[in-house]
Structure formats: structure tokens, C-alpha cells
Tab-separated table of C-alpha atoms in Angstrom:
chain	number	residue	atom	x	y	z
A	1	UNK	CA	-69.835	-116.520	99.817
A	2	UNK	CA	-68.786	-116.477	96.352
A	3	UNK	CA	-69.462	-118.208	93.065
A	4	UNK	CA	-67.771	-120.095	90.818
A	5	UNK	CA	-66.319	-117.793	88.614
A	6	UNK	CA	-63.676	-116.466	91.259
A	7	UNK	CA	-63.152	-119.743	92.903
A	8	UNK	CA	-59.956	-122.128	91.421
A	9	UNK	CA	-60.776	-125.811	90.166
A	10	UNK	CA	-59.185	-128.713	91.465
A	11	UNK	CA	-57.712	-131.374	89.689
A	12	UNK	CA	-56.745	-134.999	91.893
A	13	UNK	CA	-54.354	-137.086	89.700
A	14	UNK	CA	-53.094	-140.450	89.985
A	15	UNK	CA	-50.222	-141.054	88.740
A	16	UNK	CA	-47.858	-144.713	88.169
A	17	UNK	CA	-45.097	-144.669	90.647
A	18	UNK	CA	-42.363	-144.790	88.278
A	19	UNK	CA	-43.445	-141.736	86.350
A	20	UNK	CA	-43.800	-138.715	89.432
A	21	UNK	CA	-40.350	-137.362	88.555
A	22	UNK	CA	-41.475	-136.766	84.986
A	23	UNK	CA	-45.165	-136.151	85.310
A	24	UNK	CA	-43.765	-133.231	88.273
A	25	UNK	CA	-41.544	-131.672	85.616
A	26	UNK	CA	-44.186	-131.695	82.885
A	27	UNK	CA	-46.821	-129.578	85.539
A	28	UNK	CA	-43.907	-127.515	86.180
A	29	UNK	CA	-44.128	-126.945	82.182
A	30	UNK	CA	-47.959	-125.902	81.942
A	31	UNK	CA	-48.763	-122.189	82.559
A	32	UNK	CA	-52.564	-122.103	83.420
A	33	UNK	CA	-51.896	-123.969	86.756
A	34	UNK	CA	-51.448	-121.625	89.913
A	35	UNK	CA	-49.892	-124.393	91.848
A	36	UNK	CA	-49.273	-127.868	92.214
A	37	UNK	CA	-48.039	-130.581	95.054
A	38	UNK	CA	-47.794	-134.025	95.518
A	39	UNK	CA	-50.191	-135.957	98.420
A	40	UNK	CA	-50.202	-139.142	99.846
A	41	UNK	CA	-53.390	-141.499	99.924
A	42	UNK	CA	-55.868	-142.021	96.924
A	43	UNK	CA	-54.073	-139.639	94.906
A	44	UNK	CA	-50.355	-138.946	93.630
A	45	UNK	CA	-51.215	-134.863	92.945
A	46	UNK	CA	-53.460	-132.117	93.295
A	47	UNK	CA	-53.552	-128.915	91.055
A	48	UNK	CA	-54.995	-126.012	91.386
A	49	UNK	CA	-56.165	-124.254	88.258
A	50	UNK	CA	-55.980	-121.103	86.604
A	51	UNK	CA	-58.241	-121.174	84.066
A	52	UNK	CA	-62.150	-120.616	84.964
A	53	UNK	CA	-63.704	-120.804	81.987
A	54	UNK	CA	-65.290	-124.512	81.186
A	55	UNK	CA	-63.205	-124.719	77.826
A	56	UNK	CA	-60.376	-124.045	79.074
A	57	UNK	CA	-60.845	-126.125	82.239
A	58	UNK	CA	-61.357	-128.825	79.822
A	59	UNK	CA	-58.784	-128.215	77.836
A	60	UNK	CA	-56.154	-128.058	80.794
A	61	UNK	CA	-57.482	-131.208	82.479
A	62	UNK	CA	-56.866	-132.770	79.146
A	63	UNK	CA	-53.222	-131.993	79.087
A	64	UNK	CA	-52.650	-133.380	82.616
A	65	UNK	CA	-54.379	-136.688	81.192
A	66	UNK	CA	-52.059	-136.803	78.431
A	67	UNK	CA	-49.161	-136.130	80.860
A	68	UNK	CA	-47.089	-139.914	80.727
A	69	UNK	CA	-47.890	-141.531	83.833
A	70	UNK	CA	-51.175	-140.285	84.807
A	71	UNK	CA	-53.654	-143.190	85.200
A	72	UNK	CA	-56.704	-140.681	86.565
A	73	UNK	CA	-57.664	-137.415	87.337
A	74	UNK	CA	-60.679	-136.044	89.449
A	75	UNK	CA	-61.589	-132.356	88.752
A	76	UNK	CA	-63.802	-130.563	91.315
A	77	UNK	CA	-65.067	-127.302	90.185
A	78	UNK	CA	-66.901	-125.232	93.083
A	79	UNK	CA	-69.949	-123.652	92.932
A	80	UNK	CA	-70.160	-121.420	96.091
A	81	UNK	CA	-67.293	-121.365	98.767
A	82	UNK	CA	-64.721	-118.690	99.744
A	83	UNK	CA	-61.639	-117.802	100.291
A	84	UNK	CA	-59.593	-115.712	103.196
A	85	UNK	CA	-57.153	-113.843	100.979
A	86	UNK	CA	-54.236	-116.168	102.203
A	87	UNK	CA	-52.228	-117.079	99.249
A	88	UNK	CA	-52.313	-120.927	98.840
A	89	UNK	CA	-48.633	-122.299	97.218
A	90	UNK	CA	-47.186	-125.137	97.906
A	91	UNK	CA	-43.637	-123.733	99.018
A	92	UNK	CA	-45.013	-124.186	102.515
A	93	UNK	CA	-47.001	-126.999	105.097
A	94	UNK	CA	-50.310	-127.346	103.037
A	95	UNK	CA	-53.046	-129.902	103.918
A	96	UNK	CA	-56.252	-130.560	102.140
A	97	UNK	CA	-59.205	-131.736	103.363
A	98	UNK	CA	-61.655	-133.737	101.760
A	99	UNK	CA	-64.803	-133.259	103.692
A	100	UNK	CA	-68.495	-134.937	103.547
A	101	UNK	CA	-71.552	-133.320	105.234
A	102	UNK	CA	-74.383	-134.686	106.112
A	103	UNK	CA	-77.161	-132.787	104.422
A	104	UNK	CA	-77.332	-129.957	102.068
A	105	UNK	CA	-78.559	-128.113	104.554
A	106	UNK	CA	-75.611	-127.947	106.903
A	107	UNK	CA	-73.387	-126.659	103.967
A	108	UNK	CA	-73.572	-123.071	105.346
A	109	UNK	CA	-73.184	-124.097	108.855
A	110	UNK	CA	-69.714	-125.773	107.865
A	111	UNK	CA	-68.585	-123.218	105.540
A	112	UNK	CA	-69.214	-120.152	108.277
A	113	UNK	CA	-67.263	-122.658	110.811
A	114	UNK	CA	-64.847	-123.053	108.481
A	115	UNK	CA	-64.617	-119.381	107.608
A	116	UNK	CA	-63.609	-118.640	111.874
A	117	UNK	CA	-60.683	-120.680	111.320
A	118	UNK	CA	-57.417	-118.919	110.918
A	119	UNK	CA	-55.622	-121.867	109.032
A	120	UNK	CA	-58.038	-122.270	106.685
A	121	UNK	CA	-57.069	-120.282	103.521
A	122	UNK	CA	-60.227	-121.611	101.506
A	123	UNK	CA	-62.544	-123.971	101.514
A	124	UNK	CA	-64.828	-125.058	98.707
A	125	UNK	CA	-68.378	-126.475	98.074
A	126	UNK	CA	-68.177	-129.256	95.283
A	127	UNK	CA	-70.508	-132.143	93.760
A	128	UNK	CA	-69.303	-135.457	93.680
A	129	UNK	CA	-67.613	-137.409	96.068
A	130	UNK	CA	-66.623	-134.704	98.485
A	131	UNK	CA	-68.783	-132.247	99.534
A	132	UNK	CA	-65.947	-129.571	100.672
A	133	UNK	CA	-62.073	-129.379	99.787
A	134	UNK	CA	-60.701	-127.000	102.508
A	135	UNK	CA	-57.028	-126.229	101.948
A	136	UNK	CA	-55.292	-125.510	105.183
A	137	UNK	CA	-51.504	-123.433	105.751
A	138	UNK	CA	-49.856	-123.665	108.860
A	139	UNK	CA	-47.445	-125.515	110.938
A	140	UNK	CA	-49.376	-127.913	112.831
A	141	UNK	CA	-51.556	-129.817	110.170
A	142	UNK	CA	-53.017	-132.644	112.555
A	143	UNK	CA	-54.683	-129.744	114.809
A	144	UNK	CA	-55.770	-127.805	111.623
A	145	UNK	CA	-57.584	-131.221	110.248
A	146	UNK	CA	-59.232	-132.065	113.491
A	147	UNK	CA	-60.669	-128.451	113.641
A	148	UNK	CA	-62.183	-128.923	110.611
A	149	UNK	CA	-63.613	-132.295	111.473
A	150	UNK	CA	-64.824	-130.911	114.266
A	151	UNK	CA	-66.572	-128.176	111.936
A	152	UNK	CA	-68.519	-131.029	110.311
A	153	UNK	CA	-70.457	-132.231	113.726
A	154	UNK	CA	-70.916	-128.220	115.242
């Protein structure tokens, strides 16, 4: 597995409805973001980051807040995770999973599940309310997503 240092920080943003046109353009503006894409459910965006050291996390999550529009943002930073050398851009089908596991102690379990999946291109351990964001590419997202539901219970 690796640590943090190599692994990219998320950023979930919620943005007012009438504002995604512009707040899309200004991301397209900011150079320490590796890619962005808009989602549907809680959240509006998700960005992955650049930058991996904590000031400059900070300092990038700050411009996104001050981006008109955005109401919210929740940044994930991993701590252990990997990923499979598949470059993650959103220029094709993308899905992100939000997983929960029950336990600490199944973390490794999940992640070495996770890890046999072709589709997967990483998949991250992070505090808060999620315990793993797994970013997916590949053509058939609603197979991908049950696989890695189905990682969480193996």
C-alpha cells in the first residue's frame, strides 16, 4: 500500500444550481487540480488534487470555497490506499464510490479485494464520513459498483 504523500486529495463541492456553468469554468482556471467532474447526489463536484503538501492543500481548497456558487466542500485526504497505474480523467465513464466498512480491521481485506478488480483505478483509505473513495473507469458502472459492494461483505 502506499502513504499519503503519493496519494491525490479529494475535494466534494456543493455548489447552487444556478452557478455550475461558472463555478466549471473557474476549476477549468486553477492549475494545481489534476482533474475535475461533475456528480449527481449529495454533491455538485469532485476534484482531484495536485498539490500534496498540507499548505498547499489548504490553500487550493480555499480557492474552490471562494469559487461563486460553492455552498460546501468536503476534502478527504488519504492516509494509506493505492493505486493501479490507470490514469483517472474525467474524459471518460468514471464512477466513485463512497464506501463504509465495518471495522478498522477489515480495511486491508477491502483494499486487497479492491486491488483484484480490473476497473478499479484507485481506491483510498480516508477519515471521516467514508471510510474508502474507490474511483472506478470502465463502461459498465452499475457492475463495477456492485463489485465493490460486494468487496465490503467478502
Amino acid at each position: 500500500m502506499q502513504r499519503n504523500e503519493m496519494l491525490p486529495t479529494y475535494v466534494f463541492a456543493s455548489v447552487e444550481p444556478q452557478t455550475l456553468g461558472g463555478a466549471t469554468e473557474h476549476l477549468k482556471t486553477l492549475n494545481d487540480i489534476t482533474w475535475f467532474a461533475p456528480v449527481t447526489g449529495r454533491f455538485d463536484f469532485v476534484v482531484q488534487l495536485k498539490a500534496t503538501e498540507p499548505h498547499q492543500i489548504y490553500e487550493l481548497v480555499n480557492k474552490i470555497r471562494r469559487i461563486q456558487g460553492v455552498v460546501s466542500t468536503q476534502t478527504y485526504r488519504p492516509f494509506e490506499g493505492f493505486t493501479n497505474g490507470k490514469k483517472v480523467e474525467n474524459n471518460g465513464p468514471l464512477g466513485l464510490v463512497l464506501l463504509n466498512v465495518r471495522g478498522q480491521e477489515q480495511l486491508p481485506k477491502v483494499l486487497e479485494a479492491l486491488k483484484q478488480m480490473p476497473q478499479i483505478a484507485e481506491a483510498l483509505v480516508v477519515s471521516g464520513e467514508f471510510d474508502i473513495i474507490a474511483t472506478l473507469k470502465g463502461r459498465d458502472y452499475r457492475k463495477s459498483s456492485n463489485s465493490c459492494r460486494r468487496s465490503q461483505k467478502s
